[in-house]
Short mmCIF file of C-alpha atoms and ligand atoms in Angstrom, two decimals:
data_model
loop_
_atom_site.label_atom_id
_atom_site.label_comp_id
_atom_site.label_asym_id
_atom_site.label_seq_id
_atom_site.Cartn_x
_atom_site.Cartn_y
_atom_site.Cartn_z
CA MET Q 1 38.42 -51.44 16.45
CA PRO Q 2 37.93 -47.85 15.09
CA ARG Q 3 35.74 -45.32 16.92
CA ASP Q 4 33.20 -42.87 15.54
CA HIS Q 5 32.97 -39.12 16.26
CA ARG Q 6 31.52 -39.82 19.71
CA GLY Q 7 34.17 -42.36 20.60
CA ARG Q 8 31.89 -45.38 20.19
CA ARG Q 9 33.37 -48.59 18.84
CA VAL Q 10 32.16 -49.14 15.28
CA SER Q 11 32.96 -51.48 12.44
CA LYS Q 12 35.37 -50.25 9.79
CA ASN Q 13 32.54 -49.63 7.31
CA ASP Q 14 30.76 -47.31 9.73
CA ILE Q 15 33.45 -44.66 9.58
CA SER Q 16 34.12 -44.86 5.86
CA PHE Q 17 32.21 -41.57 5.48
CA ARG Q 18 35.32 -39.84 6.81
CA ASP Q 19 37.53 -41.09 3.99
CA ARG Q 20 36.37 -38.75 1.22
CA PRO Q 21 33.61 -36.29 0.28
CA ILE Q 22 30.31 -38.12 0.22
CA ASN Q 23 29.77 -37.49 -3.49
CA LEU Q 24 33.08 -39.02 -4.62
CA ASP Q 25 33.80 -42.72 -5.12
CA GLU Q 26 37.04 -44.57 -4.30
CA LYS Q 27 38.57 -43.39 -7.58
CA GLY Q 28 37.63 -39.76 -6.97
CA SER Q 29 34.87 -39.77 -9.61
CA ARG Q 30 31.59 -37.94 -9.04
CA LYS Q 31 28.82 -39.97 -7.36
CA TRP Q 32 25.55 -38.39 -8.47
CA VAL Q 33 23.10 -37.70 -5.63
CA TYR Q 34 19.58 -38.88 -6.49
CA ALA Q 35 17.67 -37.30 -3.62
CA LYS Q 36 14.19 -38.57 -2.88
CA LYS Q 37 11.50 -35.90 -3.17
CA PRO Q 38 10.94 -34.54 0.36
CA LYS Q 39 7.49 -34.12 1.81
CA GLY Q 40 6.14 -33.16 5.19
CA PRO Q 41 5.44 -30.08 7.33
CA TRP Q 42 9.01 -28.75 7.33
CA TYR Q 43 9.19 -29.03 3.53
CA ARG Q 44 5.89 -27.16 3.21
CA ARG Q 45 7.16 -24.38 5.47
CA ARG Q 46 10.39 -24.18 3.48
CA THR Q 47 8.50 -24.07 0.17
CA LEU Q 48 6.32 -21.23 1.44
CA PHE Q 49 9.34 -19.32 2.70
CA SER Q 50 11.17 -19.83 -0.61
CA TRP Q 51 8.25 -18.26 -2.50
CA PHE Q 52 8.69 -15.10 -0.41
CA VAL Q 53 12.45 -15.10 -1.06
CA LEU Q 54 11.96 -15.64 -4.81
CA LEU Q 55 9.29 -12.96 -4.96
CA PHE Q 56 11.61 -10.56 -3.12
CA PHE Q 57 14.48 -11.39 -5.50
CA MET Q 58 12.36 -10.80 -8.61
CA ALA Q 59 10.40 -7.79 -7.33
CA VAL Q 60 13.16 -5.71 -5.69
CA PRO Q 61 14.49 -4.11 -8.92
CA PHE Q 62 10.99 -2.77 -9.67
CA ILE Q 63 10.19 -1.37 -6.19
CA ARG Q 64 10.70 2.38 -5.79
CA ILE Q 65 10.86 4.64 -2.74
CA ASN Q 66 10.62 8.41 -3.37
CA GLY Q 67 11.45 7.71 -7.01
CA ASN Q 68 14.63 5.79 -6.12
CA PRO Q 69 15.02 2.02 -6.53
CA PHE Q 70 14.50 0.09 -3.27
CA ILE Q 71 17.91 -1.58 -3.73
CA LEU Q 72 20.49 -0.84 -6.45
CA LEU Q 73 24.10 -2.00 -6.39
CA ASP Q 74 25.50 0.31 -9.07
CA ILE Q 75 29.18 -0.63 -8.87
CA ALA Q 76 30.09 1.10 -12.16
CA GLY Q 77 28.51 4.37 -10.97
CA ARG Q 78 30.04 3.96 -7.45
CA LYS Q 79 26.54 4.33 -6.03
CA PHE Q 80 24.55 1.99 -3.79
CA ILE Q 81 20.89 2.41 -2.94
CA LEU Q 82 19.70 0.50 0.10
CA PHE Q 83 16.06 0.80 1.18
CA GLY Q 84 15.71 3.93 -0.98
CA ALA Q 85 18.73 5.76 0.58
CA ILE Q 86 21.71 6.50 -1.67
CA PHE Q 87 25.24 5.73 -0.55
CA TRP Q 88 28.19 7.04 -2.55
CA ALA Q 89 31.84 6.04 -2.66
CA GLN Q 90 32.36 8.76 0.00
CA ASP Q 91 30.13 6.71 2.35
CA THR Q 92 32.57 3.80 2.45
CA LEU Q 93 32.76 3.89 6.27
CA ILE Q 94 28.97 3.57 6.59
CA LEU Q 95 28.86 0.72 4.06
CA ALA Q 96 31.81 -1.00 5.74
CA LEU Q 97 30.04 -0.77 9.12
CA LEU Q 98 26.86 -2.16 7.57
CA MET Q 99 28.82 -5.02 6.00
CA LEU Q 100 30.67 -5.76 9.27
CA SER Q 101 27.36 -5.73 11.20
CA PHE Q 102 25.92 -8.16 8.65
CA ILE Q 103 28.94 -10.50 8.90
CA MET Q 104 28.77 -10.37 12.70
CA PHE Q 105 25.04 -11.13 12.55
CA ILE Q 106 25.72 -14.17 10.33
CA ILE Q 107 28.43 -15.37 12.75
CA LEU Q 108 26.16 -14.92 15.78
CA PHE Q 109 23.28 -16.59 13.98
CA THR Q 110 25.49 -19.52 12.92
CA VAL Q 111 26.93 -20.02 16.40
CA SER Q 112 23.36 -20.15 17.74
CA PHE Q 113 21.43 -21.88 14.95
CA GLY Q 114 24.01 -23.52 12.70
CA ARG Q 115 23.65 -23.47 8.95
CA LEU Q 116 19.98 -22.48 8.94
CA TRP Q 117 20.66 -19.76 6.37
CA CYS Q 118 21.91 -22.39 3.88
CA GLY Q 119 18.82 -24.57 3.97
CA TRP Q 120 16.25 -21.80 4.08
CA ALA Q 121 17.44 -18.53 2.54
CA CYS Q 122 20.62 -19.07 0.51
CA PRO Q 123 19.89 -18.39 -3.20
CA GLN Q 124 21.91 -21.51 -4.14
CA THR Q 125 19.62 -23.80 -2.11
CA ILE Q 126 16.44 -21.94 -3.00
CA PHE Q 127 17.09 -22.18 -6.74
CA MET Q 128 18.49 -25.73 -6.53
CA GLU Q 129 15.87 -27.32 -4.29
CA MET Q 130 12.82 -25.17 -4.90
CA VAL Q 131 13.15 -24.38 -8.60
CA PHE Q 132 15.48 -26.68 -10.56
CA ARG Q 133 14.94 -29.84 -8.48
CA LYS Q 134 11.15 -29.41 -8.54
CA ILE Q 135 11.20 -29.09 -12.34
CA GLU Q 136 13.35 -32.22 -12.49
CA TYR Q 137 10.91 -34.16 -10.30
CA LEU Q 138 8.07 -32.97 -12.51
CA ILE Q 139 9.69 -34.07 -15.78
CA GLU Q 140 11.76 -37.09 -14.78
CA GLY Q 141 9.94 -38.31 -11.68
CA ASP Q 142 11.19 -39.16 -8.19
CA PHE Q 143 14.67 -40.53 -7.46
CA ARG Q 144 14.10 -44.15 -8.56
CA LYS Q 145 12.64 -43.10 -11.91
CA ARG Q 146 15.47 -40.60 -12.42
CA LEU Q 147 18.07 -43.24 -11.62
CA ALA Q 148 16.46 -45.69 -14.06
CA LEU Q 149 16.21 -43.00 -16.73
CA ASP Q 150 19.86 -41.99 -16.40
CA ARG Q 151 21.10 -45.58 -16.42
CA GLY Q 152 18.77 -46.70 -19.19
CA PRO Q 153 19.35 -46.51 -22.95
CA TRP Q 154 18.77 -43.35 -24.99
CA THR Q 155 15.15 -43.96 -25.98
CA ALA Q 156 12.93 -41.32 -27.62
CA GLU Q 157 11.28 -40.69 -24.22
CA LYS Q 158 14.63 -40.13 -22.51
CA ILE Q 159 15.84 -37.77 -25.26
CA LEU Q 160 12.59 -35.78 -25.10
CA LYS Q 161 12.70 -35.53 -21.28
CA LYS Q 162 16.33 -34.40 -21.29
CA ILE Q 163 15.70 -31.80 -24.01
CA VAL Q 164 12.64 -30.38 -22.22
CA LYS Q 165 14.35 -30.34 -18.82
CA ASN Q 166 17.58 -28.76 -20.05
CA GLY Q 167 15.67 -26.29 -22.22
CA ILE Q 168 13.75 -25.09 -19.14
CA PHE Q 169 16.98 -25.00 -17.09
CA ILE Q 170 18.59 -22.75 -19.74
CA LEU Q 171 15.58 -20.42 -19.78
CA ILE Q 172 15.59 -20.13 -15.97
CA SER Q 173 19.36 -19.50 -15.99
CA LEU Q 174 18.81 -16.63 -18.45
CA LEU Q 175 16.02 -15.27 -16.26
CA MET Q 176 18.21 -15.49 -13.14
CA THR Q 177 21.11 -13.67 -14.83
CA ASN Q 178 18.84 -10.87 -16.04
CA THR Q 179 17.29 -10.51 -12.59
CA PHE Q 180 20.76 -10.23 -11.05
CA LEU Q 181 21.60 -7.68 -13.74
CA LEU Q 182 18.54 -5.65 -12.72
CA TRP Q 183 19.93 -5.46 -9.16
CA PHE Q 184 23.16 -3.95 -10.53
CA ILE Q 185 22.00 -1.64 -13.33
CA GLY Q 186 18.37 -0.90 -12.40
CA SER Q 187 15.18 -1.55 -14.34
CA GLU Q 188 15.31 1.63 -16.48
CA LYS Q 189 18.77 0.91 -17.84
CA TRP Q 190 17.85 -2.75 -18.37
CA PHE Q 191 14.77 -1.86 -20.46
CA GLN Q 192 16.92 0.58 -22.41
CA LEU Q 193 19.57 -2.12 -23.02
CA ILE Q 194 17.15 -4.74 -24.30
CA ALA Q 195 15.55 -2.19 -26.65
CA GLU Q 196 18.91 -1.58 -28.32
CA PRO Q 197 20.33 -3.94 -30.98
CA ILE Q 198 22.62 -6.66 -29.59
CA SER Q 199 25.44 -5.46 -31.87
CA GLU Q 200 25.64 -2.24 -29.79
CA ASN Q 201 26.18 -4.15 -26.53
CA ILE Q 202 28.06 -7.19 -27.71
CA THR Q 203 30.38 -7.30 -24.63
CA GLY Q 204 27.52 -7.01 -22.14
CA PHE Q 205 25.48 -9.56 -24.07
CA SER Q 206 28.41 -12.03 -24.11
CA ILE Q 207 28.88 -11.59 -20.33
CA MET Q 208 25.17 -12.20 -19.80
CA LEU Q 209 25.35 -15.41 -21.85
CA GLY Q 210 28.51 -16.51 -19.99
CA VAL Q 211 26.91 -15.98 -16.55
CA SER Q 212 23.75 -17.81 -17.69
CA GLY Q 213 25.94 -20.69 -18.89
CA PHE Q 214 27.60 -20.75 -15.48
CA PHE Q 215 24.20 -20.91 -13.71
CA TYR Q 216 23.07 -23.70 -16.03
CA TRP Q 217 26.28 -25.64 -15.28
CA VAL Q 218 25.88 -25.11 -11.50
CA TYR Q 219 22.21 -26.15 -11.30
CA GLY Q 220 22.30 -28.75 -14.05
CA TRP Q 221 25.52 -30.49 -13.11
CA PHE Q 222 27.67 -29.12 -10.26
CA ARG Q 223 24.76 -28.82 -7.81
CA GLU Q 224 25.33 -29.70 -4.12
CA GLN Q 225 29.12 -29.53 -4.59
CA ILE Q 226 28.81 -25.73 -4.30
CA CYS Q 227 27.65 -26.24 -0.67
CA THR Q 228 29.96 -29.13 0.19
CA MET Q 229 33.18 -28.16 -1.59
CA VAL Q 230 33.15 -24.51 -2.73
CA CYS Q 231 31.19 -22.30 -0.34
CA PRO Q 232 33.56 -20.70 2.23
CA TYR Q 233 30.70 -20.19 4.68
CA GLY Q 234 30.04 -23.94 4.74
CA ARG Q 235 33.70 -24.62 5.44
CA MET Q 236 33.67 -22.25 8.43
CA GLN Q 237 31.10 -24.37 10.28
CA GLY Q 238 33.85 -26.31 12.02
CA VAL Q 239 35.00 -23.20 13.88
CA LEU Q 240 31.61 -21.52 14.29
CA LEU Q 241 29.56 -24.35 15.74
CA ASP Q 242 29.87 -25.59 19.28
CA SER Q 243 28.02 -28.08 21.47
CA LYS Q 244 25.24 -25.54 22.18
CA SER Q 245 24.53 -24.66 18.55
CA ILE Q 246 21.06 -25.80 17.53
CA VAL Q 247 21.33 -27.76 14.30
CA VAL Q 248 19.52 -30.64 12.59
CA SER Q 249 20.63 -33.53 14.79
CA TYR Q 250 20.05 -37.23 15.18
CA ASP Q 251 19.18 -38.17 18.77
CA TYR Q 252 21.71 -40.97 19.12
CA LYS Q 253 20.76 -41.55 22.77
CA ARG Q 254 17.28 -42.44 21.67
CA GLY Q 255 18.10 -44.02 18.29
CA GLU Q 256 20.95 -46.36 19.20
CA PRO Q 257 21.49 -49.25 18.99
CA ARG Q 258 19.91 -49.00 15.58
CA GLY Q 259 18.26 -51.81 13.64
CA PRO Q 260 14.83 -53.26 12.88
CA LYS Q 261 14.75 -55.37 16.01
CA THR Q 262 16.83 -53.48 18.51
CA GLU Q 263 15.82 -51.35 21.50
CA GLY Q 264 16.93 -48.09 19.78
CA ASP Q 265 14.23 -46.14 17.93
CA CYS Q 266 16.21 -45.99 14.66
CA ILE Q 267 15.12 -48.91 12.50
CA ASP Q 268 18.04 -48.29 10.14
CA CYS Q 269 15.72 -47.80 7.15
CA ARG Q 270 18.14 -45.22 5.67
CA GLN Q 271 15.23 -43.07 4.51
CA CYS Q 272 16.93 -40.00 6.03
CA ILE Q 273 19.89 -40.58 3.69
CA SER Q 274 17.76 -41.16 0.59
CA VAL Q 275 16.07 -37.78 0.99
CA CYS Q 276 19.23 -35.78 1.74
CA PRO Q 277 20.17 -33.38 -1.11
CA THR Q 278 23.85 -33.59 -0.17
CA GLY Q 279 23.74 -37.36 0.23
CA ILE Q 280 24.96 -37.57 3.84
CA ASP Q 281 23.91 -39.73 6.78
CA ILE Q 282 22.94 -37.34 9.58
CA ARG Q 283 23.32 -40.22 12.02
CA ASN Q 284 27.09 -39.74 11.69
CA GLY Q 285 26.70 -36.45 13.55
CA THR Q 286 26.88 -32.81 12.46
CA GLN Q 287 28.78 -32.61 9.21
CA LEU Q 288 30.08 -29.82 7.01
CA GLU Q 289 27.81 -31.06 4.19
CA CYS Q 290 24.58 -30.66 6.18
CA ILE Q 291 22.75 -27.54 4.97
CA ASN Q 292 20.03 -27.85 7.65
CA CYS Q 293 17.34 -28.29 5.01
CA THR Q 294 15.15 -30.39 7.37
CA ALA Q 295 14.27 -32.96 4.66
CA CYS Q 296 15.55 -35.77 6.91
CA ILE Q 297 13.42 -34.51 9.83
CA ASP Q 298 10.25 -34.89 7.76
CA GLN Q 299 11.32 -38.26 6.40
CA CYS Q 300 12.27 -39.71 9.79
CA ASN Q 301 9.10 -38.36 11.40
CA SER Q 302 7.03 -40.23 8.80
CA VAL Q 303 9.00 -43.41 9.63
CA MET Q 304 8.42 -42.81 13.36
CA LYS Q 305 4.72 -42.38 12.68
CA ALA Q 306 4.58 -45.63 10.67
CA THR Q 307 6.40 -47.52 13.44
CA LYS Q 308 4.23 -45.88 16.13
CA LYS Q 309 7.11 -44.12 17.85
CA GLU Q 310 7.49 -40.55 19.05
CA PRO Q 311 8.52 -38.09 16.29
CA GLY Q 312 11.73 -36.09 16.68
CA LEU Q 313 14.40 -38.77 16.42
CA ILE Q 314 15.96 -36.29 13.99
CA ARG Q 315 15.16 -32.72 15.05
CA PHE Q 316 16.58 -29.27 15.70
CA ALA Q 317 18.72 -29.85 18.80
CA SER Q 318 22.18 -29.11 20.17
CA GLU Q 319 24.75 -31.74 21.07
CA SER Q 320 24.53 -30.71 24.73
CA GLY Q 321 20.71 -30.73 24.49
CA ILE Q 322 20.76 -34.35 23.34
CA GLN Q 323 23.41 -35.28 25.88
CA GLU Q 324 21.85 -33.50 28.89
CA GLY Q 325 18.18 -33.50 27.89
CA HIS Q 326 17.72 -29.70 28.05
CA GLN Q 327 19.07 -27.00 25.77
CA SER Q 328 19.99 -23.35 25.99
CA ILE Q 329 21.47 -21.44 23.09
CA TRP Q 330 23.28 -18.91 25.28
CA ASN Q 331 26.96 -19.27 26.06
CA ALA Q 332 29.94 -16.93 26.53
CA ARG Q 333 30.66 -16.91 22.79
CA ASN Q 334 27.32 -15.75 21.51
CA ARG Q 335 26.94 -13.25 24.39
CA ALA Q 336 30.29 -11.70 23.35
CA TYR Q 337 29.28 -11.70 19.67
CA SER Q 338 25.95 -10.02 20.58
CA VAL Q 339 27.82 -7.19 22.34
CA VAL Q 340 30.16 -6.70 19.35
CA LEU Q 341 27.16 -6.71 16.99
CA LEU Q 342 25.35 -4.14 19.13
CA ILE Q 343 28.40 -1.84 19.14
CA LEU Q 344 28.94 -2.15 15.37
CA PHE Q 345 25.28 -1.60 14.56
CA SER Q 346 25.01 1.41 16.91
CA PHE Q 347 28.08 2.94 15.27
CA PHE Q 348 26.52 2.30 11.83
CA ILE Q 349 23.25 4.02 12.88
CA TYR Q 350 25.19 6.95 14.36
CA THR Q 351 27.29 7.49 11.19
CA LEU Q 352 24.21 7.05 9.00
CA PHE Q 353 22.21 9.76 10.74
CA THR Q 354 25.11 12.18 11.15
CA ARG Q 355 26.48 11.99 7.61
CA PRO Q 356 26.67 15.45 5.96
CA ASP Q 357 24.05 16.43 3.36
CA ILE Q 358 26.72 17.61 0.95
CA GLU Q 359 30.09 16.00 0.44
CA THR Q 360 32.74 17.90 -1.51
CA THR Q 361 36.12 16.83 -2.83
CA ILE Q 362 38.45 19.42 -4.43
CA LEU Q 363 41.83 18.22 -5.66
CA ARG Q 364 44.38 19.88 -7.86
CA THR Q 365 44.31 18.27 -11.30
CA PRO Q 366 47.05 15.61 -11.24
CA GLY Q 367 50.11 16.27 -13.39
CA LEU Q 368 49.52 20.06 -13.76
CA LEU Q 369 51.81 22.69 -12.22
CA TYR Q 370 51.04 26.40 -11.66
CA GLN Q 371 50.79 28.82 -14.58
CA GLU Q 372 51.98 32.44 -14.79
CA ASN Q 373 49.41 34.61 -16.54
CA ASP Q 374 49.84 37.83 -18.53
CA ASP Q 375 48.21 39.90 -15.77
CA GLY Q 376 50.84 38.69 -13.26
CA ARG Q 377 48.57 36.33 -11.39
CA LEU Q 378 49.32 32.63 -10.82
CA SER Q 379 46.76 29.95 -11.52
CA ASN Q 380 46.13 26.30 -10.52
CA VAL Q 381 43.59 23.90 -12.05
CA TYR Q 382 41.31 21.83 -9.76
CA ASN Q 383 38.85 18.95 -10.12
CA ILE Q 384 35.71 19.29 -8.04
CA SER Q 385 33.19 16.60 -7.10
CA ILE Q 386 30.10 17.37 -5.00
CA VAL Q 387 27.56 14.77 -3.88
CA ASN Q 388 24.10 16.01 -2.96
CA LYS Q 389 22.61 13.56 -0.42
CA THR Q 390 19.48 15.64 0.21
CA HIS Q 391 16.10 15.09 -1.44
CA GLU Q 392 16.09 18.54 -3.10
CA ALA Q 393 17.98 20.11 -6.00
CA LEU Q 394 20.60 22.65 -4.88
CA PRO Q 395 21.95 25.72 -6.72
CA LEU Q 396 25.60 25.92 -5.67
CA GLU Q 397 28.41 28.43 -5.84
CA ILE Q 398 32.06 28.00 -4.97
CA ARG Q 399 34.11 30.85 -3.44
CA LEU Q 400 37.65 31.12 -2.15
CA ILE Q 401 37.27 32.12 1.51
CA SER Q 402 40.86 32.04 2.75
CA HIS Q 403 42.38 34.47 0.24
CA THR Q 404 41.39 37.00 -2.37
CA GLY Q 405 41.27 35.25 -5.71
CA GLU Q 406 39.16 34.51 -8.72
CA ILE Q 407 37.51 31.22 -9.66
CA LEU Q 408 36.76 30.43 -13.28
CA MET Q 409 34.43 27.47 -13.56
CA ALA Q 410 34.30 25.21 -16.63
CA GLY Q 411 30.72 25.13 -17.88
CA SER Q 412 27.82 27.26 -16.82
CA LYS Q 413 25.81 27.05 -13.57
CA MET Q 414 26.61 24.70 -10.69
CA GLU Q 415 23.35 22.95 -9.92
CA ILE Q 416 22.93 19.43 -8.56
CA ALA Q 417 19.73 17.45 -8.74
CA ASP Q 418 18.58 15.70 -5.55
CA GLN Q 419 20.67 12.65 -4.62
CA ASP Q 420 23.02 13.30 -7.51
CA ARG Q 421 26.67 14.10 -8.12
CA PHE Q 422 28.28 17.12 -9.77
CA GLU Q 423 31.75 16.86 -11.30
CA SER Q 424 33.68 19.65 -13.01
CA THR Q 425 36.98 21.54 -13.31
CA PHE Q 426 37.86 25.11 -12.38
CA ILE Q 427 40.85 27.47 -12.44
CA LEU Q 428 41.85 29.51 -9.39
CA TYR Q 429 43.80 32.78 -9.95
CA ILE Q 430 45.75 34.35 -7.05
CA GLN Q 431 48.25 37.23 -6.86
CA PRO Q 432 51.73 35.80 -6.02
CA LEU Q 433 52.10 38.30 -3.14
CA LEU Q 434 49.27 36.57 -1.26
CA LEU Q 435 51.03 33.19 -1.19
CA ASP Q 436 52.95 32.07 1.92
CA SER Q 437 55.14 29.49 0.19
CA ASP Q 438 55.40 27.30 -2.87
CA ASN Q 439 52.53 25.22 -1.40
CA THR Q 440 49.93 27.42 0.26
CA GLU Q 441 46.84 26.09 2.02
CA VAL Q 442 43.63 27.54 0.54
CA VAL Q 443 40.05 27.13 1.77
CA PHE Q 444 37.04 26.98 -0.53
CA GLY Q 445 33.46 27.60 0.57
CA ILE Q 446 30.47 25.87 -1.02
CA PHE Q 447 27.47 28.22 -0.89
CA SER Q 448 23.84 27.58 -1.65
CA ASN Q 449 21.53 30.62 -1.82
CA ASN Q 450 24.34 32.67 -0.24
CA GLU Q 451 24.58 30.33 2.74
CA LEU Q 452 27.86 28.54 3.47
CA ILE Q 453 27.08 24.83 3.59
CA GLU Q 454 30.55 23.33 3.50
CA SER Q 455 34.16 24.43 3.47
CA TYR Q 456 37.02 22.44 1.96
CA LYS Q 457 40.80 22.80 2.37
CA SER Q 458 43.12 22.28 -0.58
CA SER Q 459 46.48 23.63 -1.69
CA PHE Q 460 47.79 26.13 -4.22
CA ILE Q 461 51.24 25.65 -5.63
CA GLY Q 462 53.47 28.48 -6.81
CA PRO Q 463 57.11 29.18 -7.62
S1 SF4 Y 1 14.89 -42.26 8.85
FE1 SF4 Y 1 14.95 -42.33 11.07
S2 SF4 Y 1 14.63 -44.48 11.50
FE2 SF4 Y 1 15.20 -44.41 9.36
S3 SF4 Y 1 17.44 -44.63 9.38
FE3 SF4 Y 1 17.03 -42.44 9.45
S4 SF4 Y 1 17.08 -41.98 11.63
FE4 SF4 Y 1 16.82 -44.20 11.47
S1 SF4 Y 2 21.33 -34.21 6.81
FE1 SF4 Y 2 19.16 -33.65 6.82
S2 SF4 Y 2 19.13 -31.45 7.16
FE2 SF4 Y 2 21.23 -32.02 6.61
S3 SF4 Y 2 21.30 -31.65 4.40
FE3 SF4 Y 2 20.79 -33.81 4.69
S4 SF4 Y 2 18.55 -33.85 4.68
FE4 SF4 Y 2 19.14 -31.74 4.95
#
C-alpha cells in the first residue's frame, strides 16, 4: 500500500495529488479553480492590509520629498529615487547592497514564516484575490453560481455578465499598467505623455496596450498558475522551508483519522479545499502551491465552531510545533541568515552615508587620437560626466592640476542643478615637452567657488 508524505499508509487515491499539478486533469488540460468566497477574521485582516498595499501602490508616484518623487525607477535615465534620495548608475554598489539585503531578508523571512509574502503582500495575489476575484464574485456570484454560469448555455444574462466583467477587467488592467508606468517615468512625464497625441508616442502606446493585454490575460485566465507554475520564488519553497518554518498547516495529530464519525477532529467536509484559490488540499501537508492566504483557516474554524470543537485545526504552525506541541522559529539556519543580513545591511548603510557628494567621470573620447596644432601643442578630446548628489546647485570649474595645459570646454558655464547630472566634452592642450611618454597620466581638479572638491585621473596620449 502507498504511503503519504508522513509515511502513513493511504489508499491509492489519497496520494493522487502527487501525480500532476492540481489544476491539470489526466490529459493535461486546465482544471478551472472555482474558489468559494472566503470569509472570517483572517480574510478581514487580509482585506484591510491589501487596501494599504493598493493605496501605497497607487499613491507612491504622486508623493514628493524635497521636490523629488518618493520612489522613481527611471531605468532609461539611469536614475533611481528611493525614499526621496537619488541613486545614479555610479551608485551601483549601494543599489546592489540594498538589493542583496532585500533578497536576504526575503530568504530569512521565508525560512521563518514560509510564503507569507505571497498571500498577503505580493501584487499578484493582491490584485487577483482582492480586486479581480471580488469583482467576479460581485457580478457572477459565489463559486456554485459561477460554475453553473460557465457550464450553462449562452443566455442573454450570461453574455451581459461576461461583457460587464471582462470590460471592468480590461479597465483595471489599463489602470494597473499606467500606475506601473508612473513608477518608472514619474507623474510629470506621464501627464505630459497623455496630453500629447497618440501618433507622437505610437511605440509607447503600443507597449502600454500590450502590457495591459498581458495583465488582462493573467487575471482573467492564467490566474493561480502564476503562483503554482511560473513564480520562481514559489518554486524555491522546497529548499527554503524546514520543519521549524511557521506556515499554514493542518494539525494532522488532532485531525486524523478524519471522517464524520471518527475520533479525529477533521470531519472531512472538504470546505478547506473549496475555499482554496490554488485548489489544493492543505491536509496533504505543506505544498508548493500553498500561498499562505489563510482562507482555509477561516473556513475550517467556522466548521469547528459549527461542530463545537476547538478552532485551529488548520492554523499557522510549524511541522515540529505540531509534532512536539511547542514551536520556536529559531534554528541554526535563520540565525546564520540574520548575521549575513546584518552585515549586508550595515555595509549598505555605511556606503550610503559615505558616498561622495560629487561623482566625476572623465574619459578620452573613444576612437579619437591626439592632434598636432598649429601652435605646436598637442590636444586630446575628453567626455566629462559629473553627478551632483547634493541638494544645492553648484557652479563648477575644471582645471588640469598635474601639468600646465589649457582646457577648452564645449558650451558655456559648467553649472549643475541639485541632484542632477552634467555631461559635456572638452579639449585639453599640452606642450609635447611636458609629456613623459605616449600615454601620460594627467590629473584634473573639479573646483566649486575656487575650492577643490574632487580630483580625477585620466590619460593623455601623444606621439
Ligand atoms: S475544513 Fe477542517 S474539518 Fe473540513 S475537511 Fe478541512 S480540515 Fe477537515
Ligand atoms: S491551502 Fe489554505 S492557505 Fe494555502 S493557498 Fe489554499 S487556502 Fe490558502
